[in-house]
mmCIF file of C-alpha atoms and ligand atoms in Angstrom:
data_model
loop_
_atom_site.group_PDB
_atom_site.id
_atom_site.type_symbol
_atom_site.label_atom_id
_atom_site.label_comp_id
_atom_site.label_asym_id
_atom_site.label_seq_id
_atom_site.Cartn_x
_atom_site.Cartn_y
_atom_site.Cartn_z
ATOM 1 C CA MET A 1 -15.217 -1.144 15.971
ATOM 2 C CA ALA A 2 -12.839 -2.456 13.192
ATOM 3 C CA LYS A 3 -9.441 -3.782 14.208
ATOM 4 C CA ILE A 4 -7.889 -2.274 11.054
ATOM 5 C CA VAL A 5 -8.745 1.268 9.864
ATOM 6 C CA VAL A 6 -7.323 2.555 6.501
ATOM 7 C CA VAL A 7 -7.235 6.351 6.270
ATOM 8 C CA GLY A 8 -6.575 7.060 2.564
ATOM 9 C CA SER A 9 -7.271 7.498 -1.099
ATOM 10 C CA LEU A 10 -9.814 5.940 -3.513
ATOM 11 C CA ASN A 11 -9.258 6.246 -7.279
ATOM 12 C CA MET A 12 -10.870 4.634 -10.278
ATOM 13 C CA ASP A 13 -8.102 3.012 -12.221
ATOM 14 C CA LEU A 14 -8.231 3.361 -16.042
ATOM 15 C CA VAL A 15 -5.934 0.622 -17.185
ATOM 16 C CA ALA A 16 -4.445 0.055 -20.677
ATOM 17 C CA THR A 17 -2.114 -2.967 -21.266
ATOM 18 C CA SER A 18 0.454 -2.732 -24.214
ATOM 19 C CA PRO A 19 3.749 -4.446 -25.154
ATOM 20 C CA ARG A 20 5.676 -1.716 -23.546
ATOM 21 C CA ILE A 21 5.241 1.768 -22.004
ATOM 22 C CA PRO A 22 5.351 4.585 -24.659
ATOM 23 C CA VAL A 23 8.319 7.031 -24.472
ATOM 24 C CA VAL A 24 7.543 10.843 -24.292
ATOM 25 C CA GLY A 25 5.955 11.950 -27.556
ATOM 26 C CA GLU A 26 5.157 8.418 -28.782
ATOM 27 C CA THR A 27 1.734 6.881 -29.637
ATOM 28 C CA ILE A 28 1.644 3.044 -29.581
ATOM 29 C CA ILE A 29 -1.310 0.513 -30.009
ATOM 30 C CA GLY A 30 -2.383 -1.180 -26.823
ATOM 31 C CA ASP A 31 -3.824 -4.589 -26.222
ATOM 32 C CA THR A 32 -6.582 -4.266 -23.589
ATOM 33 C CA TYR A 33 -8.391 -1.588 -21.538
ATOM 34 C CA PHE A 34 -10.501 -1.837 -18.360
ATOM 35 C CA THR A 35 -11.524 0.266 -15.376
ATOM 36 C CA GLU A 36 -11.343 -0.926 -11.880
ATOM 37 C CA PRO A 37 -11.642 0.464 -8.366
ATOM 38 C CA GLY A 38 -8.209 1.335 -7.069
ATOM 39 C CA GLY A 39 -6.270 3.983 -5.034
ATOM 40 C CA LYS A 40 -3.673 3.142 -2.363
ATOM 41 C CA GLY A 41 -6.007 3.430 0.555
ATOM 42 C CA ALA A 42 -8.846 1.499 -1.000
ATOM 43 C CA ASN A 43 -6.619 -1.110 -2.321
ATOM 44 C CA GLN A 44 -5.220 -1.608 1.166
ATOM 45 C CA ALA A 45 -8.621 -1.707 2.718
ATOM 46 C CA TYR A 46 -10.117 -4.096 0.040
ATOM 47 C CA ALA A 47 -7.137 -6.446 0.271
ATOM 48 C CA ALA A 48 -7.036 -6.458 4.159
ATOM 49 C CA ALA A 49 -10.727 -7.314 4.212
ATOM 50 C CA LYS A 50 -10.290 -10.092 1.561
ATOM 51 C CA LEU A 51 -7.331 -11.521 3.530
ATOM 52 C CA GLY A 52 -9.642 -11.958 6.581
ATOM 53 C CA GLY A 53 -9.215 -8.533 8.432
ATOM 54 C CA ASP A 54 -11.979 -6.667 10.248
ATOM 55 C CA VAL A 55 -11.630 -3.395 8.229
ATOM 56 C CA ALA A 56 -13.073 0.088 8.061
ATOM 57 C CA MET A 57 -11.965 2.801 5.683
ATOM 58 C CA LEU A 58 -12.048 6.731 5.987
ATOM 59 C CA GLY A 59 -11.642 8.600 2.755
ATOM 60 C CA HIS A 60 -13.392 10.989 0.201
ATOM 61 C CA ILE A 61 -15.043 10.160 -3.137
ATOM 62 C CA GLY A 62 -16.823 12.447 -5.716
ATOM 63 C CA ASP A 63 -20.634 12.341 -6.309
ATOM 64 C CA ASP A 64 -20.186 10.532 -9.598
ATOM 65 C CA GLU A 65 -20.522 6.911 -10.884
ATOM 66 C CA PHE A 66 -16.934 6.135 -10.102
ATOM 67 C CA GLY A 67 -17.375 7.012 -6.530
ATOM 68 C CA ARG A 68 -20.521 4.825 -6.159
ATOM 69 C CA GLU A 69 -18.670 1.828 -7.836
ATOM 70 C CA MET A 70 -15.613 2.242 -5.553
ATOM 71 C CA ARG A 71 -17.754 2.332 -2.381
ATOM 72 C CA GLU A 72 -19.674 -0.825 -3.652
ATOM 73 C CA ASN A 73 -16.471 -2.690 -4.217
ATOM 74 C CA LEU A 74 -15.416 -2.206 -0.595
ATOM 75 C CA LEU A 75 -18.765 -3.197 0.742
ATOM 76 C CA LYS A 76 -18.565 -6.520 -1.231
ATOM 77 C CA VAL A 77 -15.696 -7.653 0.788
ATOM 78 C CA GLY A 78 -17.223 -6.553 4.052
ATOM 79 C CA CYS A 79 -15.230 -3.345 4.612
ATOM 80 C CA ASP A 80 -17.154 -0.784 6.781
ATOM 81 C CA ALA A 81 -17.456 2.128 4.290
ATOM 82 C CA SER A 82 -19.455 4.471 6.568
ATOM 83 C CA GLY A 83 -16.483 6.607 7.003
ATOM 84 C CA ILE A 84 -16.178 7.432 3.248
ATOM 85 C CA ARG A 85 -17.558 10.994 2.649
ATOM 86 C CA THR A 86 -18.995 12.047 -0.636
ATOM 87 C CA GLU A 87 -17.946 15.460 -2.105
ATOM 88 C CA PRO A 88 -19.436 17.369 -4.935
ATOM 89 C CA GLY A 89 -17.230 17.009 -8.032
ATOM 90 C CA ALA A 90 -15.055 14.220 -9.416
ATOM 91 C CA SER A 91 -13.674 11.203 -7.755
ATOM 92 C CA GLY A 92 -9.908 10.530 -7.974
ATOM 93 C CA VAL A 93 -8.789 8.597 -11.055
ATOM 94 C CA ALA A 94 -5.485 6.795 -11.985
ATOM 95 C CA LEU A 95 -4.306 6.445 -15.599
ATOM 96 C CA ILE A 96 -2.282 3.219 -15.625
ATOM 97 C CA PHE A 97 -0.178 1.707 -18.354
ATOM 98 C CA VAL A 98 0.937 -2.005 -17.830
ATOM 99 C CA ALA A 99 3.715 -3.341 -19.974
ATOM 100 C CA ALA A 100 4.072 -7.019 -21.030
ATOM 101 C CA THR A 101 6.885 -7.277 -18.484
ATOM 102 C CA GLY A 102 4.389 -6.666 -15.674
ATOM 103 C CA GLN A 103 5.746 -3.105 -14.891
ATOM 104 C CA ASN A 104 3.594 0.031 -14.914
ATOM 105 C CA SER A 105 3.512 3.847 -15.131
ATOM 106 C CA ILE A 106 0.737 5.644 -13.308
ATOM 107 C CA ILE A 107 -0.624 9.279 -13.326
ATOM 108 C CA VAL A 108 -3.057 10.037 -10.344
ATOM 109 C CA VAL A 109 -5.458 12.937 -10.726
ATOM 110 C CA PRO A 110 -6.676 13.004 -7.106
ATOM 111 C CA GLY A 111 -9.945 14.783 -7.327
ATOM 112 C CA ALA A 112 -12.034 14.299 -4.111
ATOM 113 C CA ASN A 113 -8.950 12.852 -2.261
ATOM 114 C CA THR A 114 -7.581 16.385 -1.941
ATOM 115 C CA LYS A 115 -10.751 17.462 0.002
ATOM 116 C CA PHE A 116 -9.864 15.241 2.884
ATOM 117 C CA THR A 117 -8.791 17.765 5.577
ATOM 118 C CA PRO A 118 -7.529 17.417 9.220
ATOM 119 C CA ALA A 119 -10.962 18.697 10.364
ATOM 120 C CA HIS A 120 -12.536 15.631 8.717
ATOM 121 C CA VAL A 121 -10.163 13.390 10.608
ATOM 122 C CA ALA A 122 -11.092 15.110 13.853
ATOM 123 C CA ALA A 123 -14.742 14.712 13.135
ATOM 124 C CA ASP A 124 -14.370 11.042 12.316
ATOM 125 C CA SER A 125 -11.903 9.969 14.970
ATOM 126 C CA HIS A 126 -14.460 7.905 16.704
ATOM 127 C CA HIS A 127 -13.941 5.371 13.850
ATOM 128 C CA LEU A 128 -10.344 4.856 15.086
ATOM 129 C CA LYS A 129 -11.309 3.969 18.662
ATOM 130 C CA GLY A 130 -10.618 0.343 19.570
ATOM 131 C CA SER A 131 -8.521 -0.211 16.354
ATOM 132 C CA LYS A 132 -5.315 -2.227 16.628
ATOM 133 C CA VAL A 133 -3.699 -1.193 13.314
ATOM 134 C CA VAL A 134 -4.148 2.003 11.123
ATOM 135 C CA LEU A 135 -2.743 2.133 7.494
ATOM 136 C CA LEU A 136 -1.775 5.538 5.992
ATOM 137 C CA GLN A 137 -0.458 6.377 2.647
ATOM 138 C CA LEU A 138 0.441 9.719 0.815
ATOM 139 C CA GLU A 139 -2.424 10.209 -1.659
ATOM 140 C CA ASN A 140 -4.232 12.747 0.565
ATOM 141 C CA PRO A 141 -2.890 16.085 1.704
ATOM 142 C CA THR A 142 0.127 15.628 3.980
ATOM 143 C CA GLU A 143 -1.461 17.687 6.868
ATOM 144 C CA THR A 144 -4.303 15.218 6.760
ATOM 145 C CA VAL A 145 -2.035 12.292 6.931
ATOM 146 C CA LEU A 146 -0.182 13.772 9.867
ATOM 147 C CA ALA A 147 -3.479 14.466 11.692
ATOM 148 C CA ALA A 148 -4.489 10.870 11.021
ATOM 149 C CA ALA A 149 -1.202 9.603 12.468
ATOM 150 C CA HIS A 150 -1.643 11.571 15.706
ATOM 151 C CA ALA A 151 -5.351 10.578 15.952
ATOM 152 C CA ALA A 152 -4.436 6.871 15.445
ATOM 153 C CA ARG A 153 -1.630 7.113 18.086
ATOM 154 C CA ASN A 154 -4.080 8.706 20.555
ATOM 155 C CA ALA A 155 -6.415 5.833 19.945
ATOM 156 C CA GLY A 156 -3.668 3.403 20.880
ATOM 157 C CA ALA A 157 -3.346 1.857 17.466
ATOM 158 C CA LEU A 158 -0.135 0.661 15.647
ATOM 159 C CA VAL A 159 0.469 3.206 12.856
ATOM 160 C CA ILE A 160 1.701 2.135 9.566
ATOM 161 C CA LEU A 161 2.736 4.643 6.831
ATOM 162 C CA ASP A 162 3.238 3.675 3.247
ATOM 163 C CA PRO A 163 5.221 6.697 1.984
ATOM 164 C CA ALA A 164 3.721 6.296 -1.483
ATOM 165 C CA PRO A 165 3.534 7.800 -3.946
ATOM 166 C CA ALA A 166 7.079 9.009 -3.270
ATOM 167 C CA PRO A 167 6.792 12.440 -1.763
ATOM 168 C CA ALA A 168 7.787 15.517 -4.079
ATOM 169 C CA ILE A 169 9.085 17.480 -1.105
ATOM 170 C CA PRO A 170 10.775 16.008 2.080
ATOM 171 C CA LEU A 171 8.312 14.381 4.518
ATOM 172 C CA PRO A 172 7.730 16.246 7.736
ATOM 173 C CA ALA A 173 10.047 14.883 10.516
ATOM 174 C CA GLU A 174 7.034 14.913 12.769
ATOM 175 C CA LEU A 175 5.188 12.331 10.593
ATOM 176 C CA ILE A 176 8.274 9.996 10.422
ATOM 177 C CA ARG A 177 8.529 10.195 14.315
ATOM 178 C CA THR A 178 4.810 9.725 14.930
ATOM 179 C CA VAL A 179 4.208 6.517 12.950
ATOM 180 C CA ASP A 180 5.250 3.020 14.200
ATOM 181 C CA VAL A 181 6.219 1.429 10.930
ATOM 182 C CA MET A 182 7.296 2.909 7.537
ATOM 183 C CA THR A 183 6.997 0.677 4.392
ATOM 184 C CA PRO A 184 8.683 2.418 1.475
ATOM 185 C CA ASN A 185 9.407 0.517 -1.716
ATOM 186 C CA GLU A 186 12.922 0.888 -3.215
ATOM 187 C CA THR A 187 12.152 4.103 -5.160
ATOM 188 C CA GLU A 188 10.604 5.714 -2.093
ATOM 189 C CA ALA A 189 13.369 4.568 0.168
ATOM 190 C CA ALA A 190 15.983 6.158 -2.113
ATOM 191 C CA ILE A 191 13.962 9.398 -2.541
ATOM 192 C CA LEU A 192 13.389 9.652 1.237
ATOM 193 C CA ALA A 193 17.177 9.488 1.707
ATOM 194 C CA GLY A 194 17.737 12.112 -1.051
ATOM 195 C CA LEU A 195 19.272 9.599 -3.526
ATOM 196 C CA PRO A 196 18.318 8.974 -7.211
ATOM 197 C CA PRO A 197 15.831 6.000 -7.450
ATOM 198 C CA GLY A 198 16.919 2.806 -8.849
ATOM 199 C CA ARG A 199 17.077 -0.958 -7.944
ATOM 200 C CA LEU A 200 18.512 -1.610 -4.554
ATOM 201 C CA GLN A 201 20.313 -4.704 -3.251
ATOM 202 C CA PRO A 202 19.007 -5.907 0.157
ATOM 203 C CA ASP A 203 22.183 -4.556 2.041
ATOM 204 C CA GLN A 204 21.620 -1.172 0.354
ATOM 205 C CA ALA A 205 17.980 -1.132 1.356
ATOM 206 C CA ALA A 206 19.154 -1.898 4.991
ATOM 207 C CA GLN A 207 21.394 1.010 4.940
ATOM 208 C CA LEU A 208 18.583 3.318 3.697
ATOM 209 C CA GLY A 209 16.357 1.847 6.366
ATOM 210 C CA LYS A 210 18.893 2.701 9.105
ATOM 211 C CA GLU A 211 19.090 6.245 7.850
ATOM 212 C CA LEU A 212 15.332 6.498 8.259
ATOM 213 C CA GLN A 213 15.652 5.097 11.724
ATOM 214 C CA LYS A 214 18.219 7.761 12.508
ATOM 215 C CA ARG A 215 15.520 10.321 11.554
ATOM 216 C CA GLY A 216 13.106 8.951 14.056
ATOM 217 C CA ALA A 217 11.462 5.962 12.205
ATOM 218 C CA LYS A 218 11.071 3.135 14.649
ATOM 219 C CA THR A 219 10.394 0.041 12.332
ATOM 220 C CA VAL A 220 11.078 0.182 8.653
ATOM 221 C CA VAL A 221 10.134 -2.477 6.019
ATOM 222 C CA VAL A 222 11.629 -1.801 2.593
ATOM 223 C CA LYS A 223 9.744 -3.499 -0.147
ATOM 224 C CA LEU A 224 11.995 -4.839 -2.834
ATOM 225 C CA GLY A 225 9.684 -6.297 -5.557
ATOM 226 C CA ASP A 226 10.785 -9.736 -6.540
ATOM 227 C CA GLN A 227 13.604 -9.662 -4.000
ATOM 228 C CA GLY A 228 10.970 -9.648 -1.060
ATOM 229 C CA CYS A 229 11.468 -7.136 1.718
ATOM 230 C CA VAL A 230 14.061 -5.988 4.421
ATOM 231 C CA LEU A 231 12.812 -5.633 7.924
ATOM 232 C CA LEU A 232 14.597 -3.378 10.282
ATOM 233 C CA SER A 233 13.332 -3.281 13.882
ATOM 234 C CA ASP A 234 15.238 -3.557 17.189
ATOM 235 C CA GLY A 235 17.684 -6.307 16.128
ATOM 236 C CA GLU A 236 19.924 -6.606 12.948
ATOM 237 C CA PRO A 237 18.181 -6.155 9.605
ATOM 238 C CA VAL A 238 16.805 -9.239 7.851
ATOM 239 C CA LEU A 239 15.746 -10.069 4.298
ATOM 240 C CA LEU A 240 12.506 -11.964 3.880
ATOM 241 C CA PRO A 241 12.817 -13.259 0.309
ATOM 242 C CA ALA A 242 9.770 -13.238 -2.026
ATOM 243 C CA PRO A 243 8.454 -16.656 -3.274
ATOM 244 C CA LYS A 244 9.280 -17.176 -6.971
ATOM 245 C CA VAL A 245 6.241 -16.461 -9.210
ATOM 246 C CA ASN A 246 5.401 -15.453 -12.779
ATOM 247 C CA ALA A 247 4.721 -11.751 -12.525
ATOM 248 C CA VAL A 248 1.974 -10.417 -14.882
ATOM 249 C CA ASP A 249 1.177 -7.158 -13.264
ATOM 250 C CA THR A 250 2.859 -5.652 -10.253
ATOM 251 C CA THR A 251 0.258 -2.777 -9.866
ATOM 252 C CA ALA A 252 -0.816 -2.641 -6.221
ATOM 253 C CA ALA A 253 1.655 -5.330 -5.116
ATOM 254 C CA GLY A 254 2.871 -2.866 -2.434
ATOM 255 C CA ASP A 255 -0.868 -2.310 -1.318
ATOM 256 C CA THR A 256 -1.468 -5.980 -1.053
ATOM 257 C CA PHE A 257 1.761 -6.359 0.950
ATOM 258 C CA ASN A 258 0.719 -3.638 3.432
ATOM 259 C CA ALA A 259 -2.737 -5.150 3.786
ATOM 260 C CA GLY A 260 -1.382 -8.581 4.441
ATOM 261 C CA PHE A 261 1.214 -7.088 6.900
ATOM 262 C CA ALA A 262 -1.619 -5.271 8.797
ATOM 263 C CA VAL A 263 -3.906 -8.330 8.912
ATOM 264 C CA ALA A 264 -1.088 -10.544 10.297
ATOM 265 C CA LEU A 265 -0.249 -7.879 13.001
ATOM 266 C CA SER A 266 -3.883 -7.407 13.867
ATOM 267 C CA GLU A 267 -3.820 -11.226 14.627
ATOM 268 C CA GLY A 268 -0.927 -10.850 16.987
ATOM 269 C CA ARG A 269 1.846 -12.282 14.696
ATOM 270 C CA SER A 270 5.435 -11.021 14.991
ATOM 271 C CA LEU A 271 6.882 -8.493 12.597
ATOM 272 C CA ALA A 272 8.913 -11.097 10.704
ATOM 273 C CA ASP A 273 5.858 -13.403 10.341
ATOM 274 C CA ALA A 274 3.884 -10.514 9.238
ATOM 275 C CA CYS A 275 6.472 -9.832 6.567
ATOM 276 C CA ARG A 276 6.205 -13.389 5.506
ATOM 277 C CA PHE A 277 2.342 -13.319 5.172
ATOM 278 C CA ALA A 278 2.604 -10.028 3.275
ATOM 279 C CA ASN A 279 5.261 -11.489 0.840
ATOM 280 C CA HIS A 280 2.965 -14.479 0.165
ATOM 281 C CA ALA A 281 -0.175 -12.384 -0.386
ATOM 282 C CA ALA A 282 1.651 -9.793 -2.550
ATOM 283 C CA ALA A 283 3.448 -12.483 -4.768
ATOM 284 C CA LEU A 284 0.070 -14.100 -5.539
ATOM 285 C CA SER A 285 -1.257 -10.613 -6.446
ATOM 286 C CA VAL A 286 1.395 -10.058 -9.117
ATOM 287 C CA THR A 287 0.482 -13.258 -10.963
ATOM 288 C CA ARG A 288 -2.832 -11.526 -11.940
ATOM 289 C CA LEU A 289 -3.823 -8.583 -14.072
ATOM 290 C CA GLY A 290 -5.495 -5.646 -12.086
ATOM 291 C CA THR A 291 -5.428 -4.082 -8.661
ATOM 292 C CA GLN A 292 -8.274 -5.109 -6.228
ATOM 293 C CA ILE A 293 -9.381 -7.856 -8.527
ATOM 294 C CA ALA A 294 -5.857 -9.398 -8.386
ATOM 295 C CA VAL A 295 -5.974 -9.793 -4.524
ATOM 296 C CA PRO A 296 -5.931 -13.466 -3.404
ATOM 297 C CA SER A 297 -8.239 -14.903 -0.691
ATOM 298 C CA ARG A 298 -7.084 -15.916 2.671
ATOM 299 C CA PHE A 299 -7.493 -19.495 1.770
ATOM 300 C CA GLU A 300 -5.228 -19.063 -1.303
ATOM 301 C CA VAL A 301 -2.550 -17.263 0.731
ATOM 302 C CA ASP A 302 -2.511 -19.798 3.587
ATOM 303 C CA HIS A 303 -2.259 -22.648 1.064
ATOM 304 C CA PHE A 304 0.458 -20.854 -0.864
ATOM 305 C CA ALA A 305 2.377 -20.232 2.409
ATOM 306 C CA LYS A 306 2.462 -23.978 3.287
ATOM 307 C CA GLU A 307 4.058 -24.778 -0.024
ATOM 308 C CA ASN A 308 6.513 -21.881 -0.075
ATOM 309 C CA SER A 309 8.087 -21.236 3.344
ATOM 310 C CA ILE A 310 10.243 -18.267 3.736
ATOM 311 C CA ALA A 311 13.467 -18.353 5.787
ATOM 312 C CA ALA A 312 14.975 -14.966 6.967
ATOM 313 C CA VAL A 313 18.377 -14.045 5.759
ATOM 314 C CA ALA A 314 20.592 -11.981 8.209
ATOM 315 C CA LEU A 315 22.195 -8.990 6.440
ATOM 316 C CA ALA A 316 25.667 -7.687 6.930
ATOM 317 C CA HIS A 317 25.777 -4.581 9.152
HETATM 318 P P1 ATP B 401 3.060 -0.840 -6.164
HETATM 319 O O1 ATP B 401 3.512 0.588 -6.114
HETATM 320 O O2 ATP B 401 2.934 -1.334 -7.617
HETATM 321 O O3 ATP B 401 1.826 -1.146 -5.447
HETATM 322 P P2 ATP B 401 5.520 -1.281 -4.829
HETATM 323 O O4 ATP B 401 6.494 -0.807 -5.866
HETATM 324 O O5 ATP B 401 5.076 -0.455 -3.627
HETATM 325 O O6 ATP B 401 4.184 -1.729 -5.617
HETATM 326 P P3 ATP B 401 7.041 -3.696 -4.704
HETATM 327 O O7 ATP B 401 8.342 -3.369 -4.048
HETATM 328 O O8 ATP B 401 7.127 -3.659 -6.257
HETATM 329 O O9 ATP B 401 5.984 -2.594 -4.272
HETATM 330 O O10 ATP B 401 6.391 -4.991 -4.284
HETATM 331 C C1 ATP B 401 5.764 -5.201 -2.971
HETATM 332 C C2 ATP B 401 5.866 -6.429 -2.599
HETATM 333 O O11 ATP B 401 5.199 -7.423 -3.550
HETATM 334 C C3 ATP B 401 7.350 -7.038 -2.529
HETATM 335 O O12 ATP B 401 7.841 -6.803 -1.364
HETATM 336 C C4 ATP B 401 7.104 -8.435 -2.613
HETATM 337 O O13 ATP B 401 6.526 -9.116 -1.443
HETATM 338 C C5 ATP B 401 5.855 -8.624 -3.795
HETATM 339 N N1 ATP B 401 6.358 -8.708 -5.081
HETATM 340 C C6 ATP B 401 6.391 -7.676 -5.976
HETATM 341 N N2 ATP B 401 6.898 -8.082 -7.176
HETATM 342 C C7 ATP B 401 7.068 -9.483 -7.072
HETATM 343 C C8 ATP B 401 7.509 -10.549 -7.966
HETATM 344 N N3 ATP B 401 7.947 -10.216 -9.170
HETATM 345 N N4 ATP B 401 7.635 -11.758 -7.423
HETATM 346 C C9 ATP B 401 7.219 -12.040 -6.096
HETATM 347 N N5 ATP B 401 6.749 -11.111 -5.243
HETATM 348 C C10 ATP B 401 6.711 -9.892 -5.723
HETATM 349 O O1 RIB B 402 -0.810 1.355 -5.787
HETATM 350 C C1 RIB B 402 -1.502 1.203 -6.873
HETATM 351 C C2 RIB B 402 -2.451 2.262 -6.962
HETATM 352 O O2 RIB B 402 -1.783 3.545 -7.219
HETATM 353 C C3 RIB B 402 -3.595 2.262 -8.045
HETATM 354 O O3 RIB B 402 -4.562 1.550 -7.759
HETATM 355 C C4 RIB B 402 -3.725 3.764 -8.461
HETATM 356 O O4 RIB B 402 -5.092 4.072 -8.099
HETATM 357 C C5 RIB B 402 -2.638 4.615 -7.639
HETATM 358 O O5 RIB B 402 -3.234 5.136 -6.583
#
């Protein structure tokens, strides 16, 4: 049985790079175009396996070429893909614009990801037995994510929820209470708190994390892009700053972060050390164009970590 199980989405990413993101009604000329396996669930599974984790994935793909390619890509890094079901119809796709600044805009058309139901979770729950860490995101129906959270808890795993993409309607309180760790980025942290999205300072992120804890979240890690992440657990919140890198494409930085976090926890490291490992892995991923193709190897992350140590910074409370 795999130590890390990802229950989530698979999308084929259709990526265009251009000097900037077009505004509404505008047509601009781009620079490059490529397709690549993506989807928040598959990115986390792929990255966790490439970072040295023992990983299995549960998810749904369509009976098309995209689906076959996405499954193959996971197999290449040793991820157990036997829990990925094939449905009649189209696989999920994501249309991604990447600007020269490294920032992106994404539209996901979920296709087969919507066909993943709580009944499938129940039928496939044997995949969760013996797992240490289960990774969830929000690109499948919310009731399926909730069923997976309960099944993972029942299996005795640590449950990590990446509340991404930001939910259009409030997350069920039961989901927030059921998972062990929530890992919003700054946009998601603001939206979960009912605030307009925008850049957050670390102390503001800590405040929003505390609000989530008041609503039943146990541990919260707020991902803050080039600022690193804020960890809120039993003690006072701390900032784990990101190493300085030249960002080329931040797509799936959050997925690589969650994968690194899960791998480190599955190896018995502390929450703060897991945040450090996650910061190192994600920082390296943003220096490369693409999603799964941008994920660094374990060797690269360990080497980078030796040269870029991260000291925790206590935050005011
Ligand atoms: P995405 O949705 O594109 O997958 P995200 O918005 O969920 O990403 P971010 O907060 O942008 O997540 O980044 C996740 C993590 O990646 C950060 O916490 C940090 O560790 C790392 N990271 C992101 N951008 C940078 C950067 N410019 N320099 C260094 N590290 C970065
Ligand atoms: O987090 C990045 C991912 O979001 C992309 O791979 C895309 O498929 C969307 O799901």
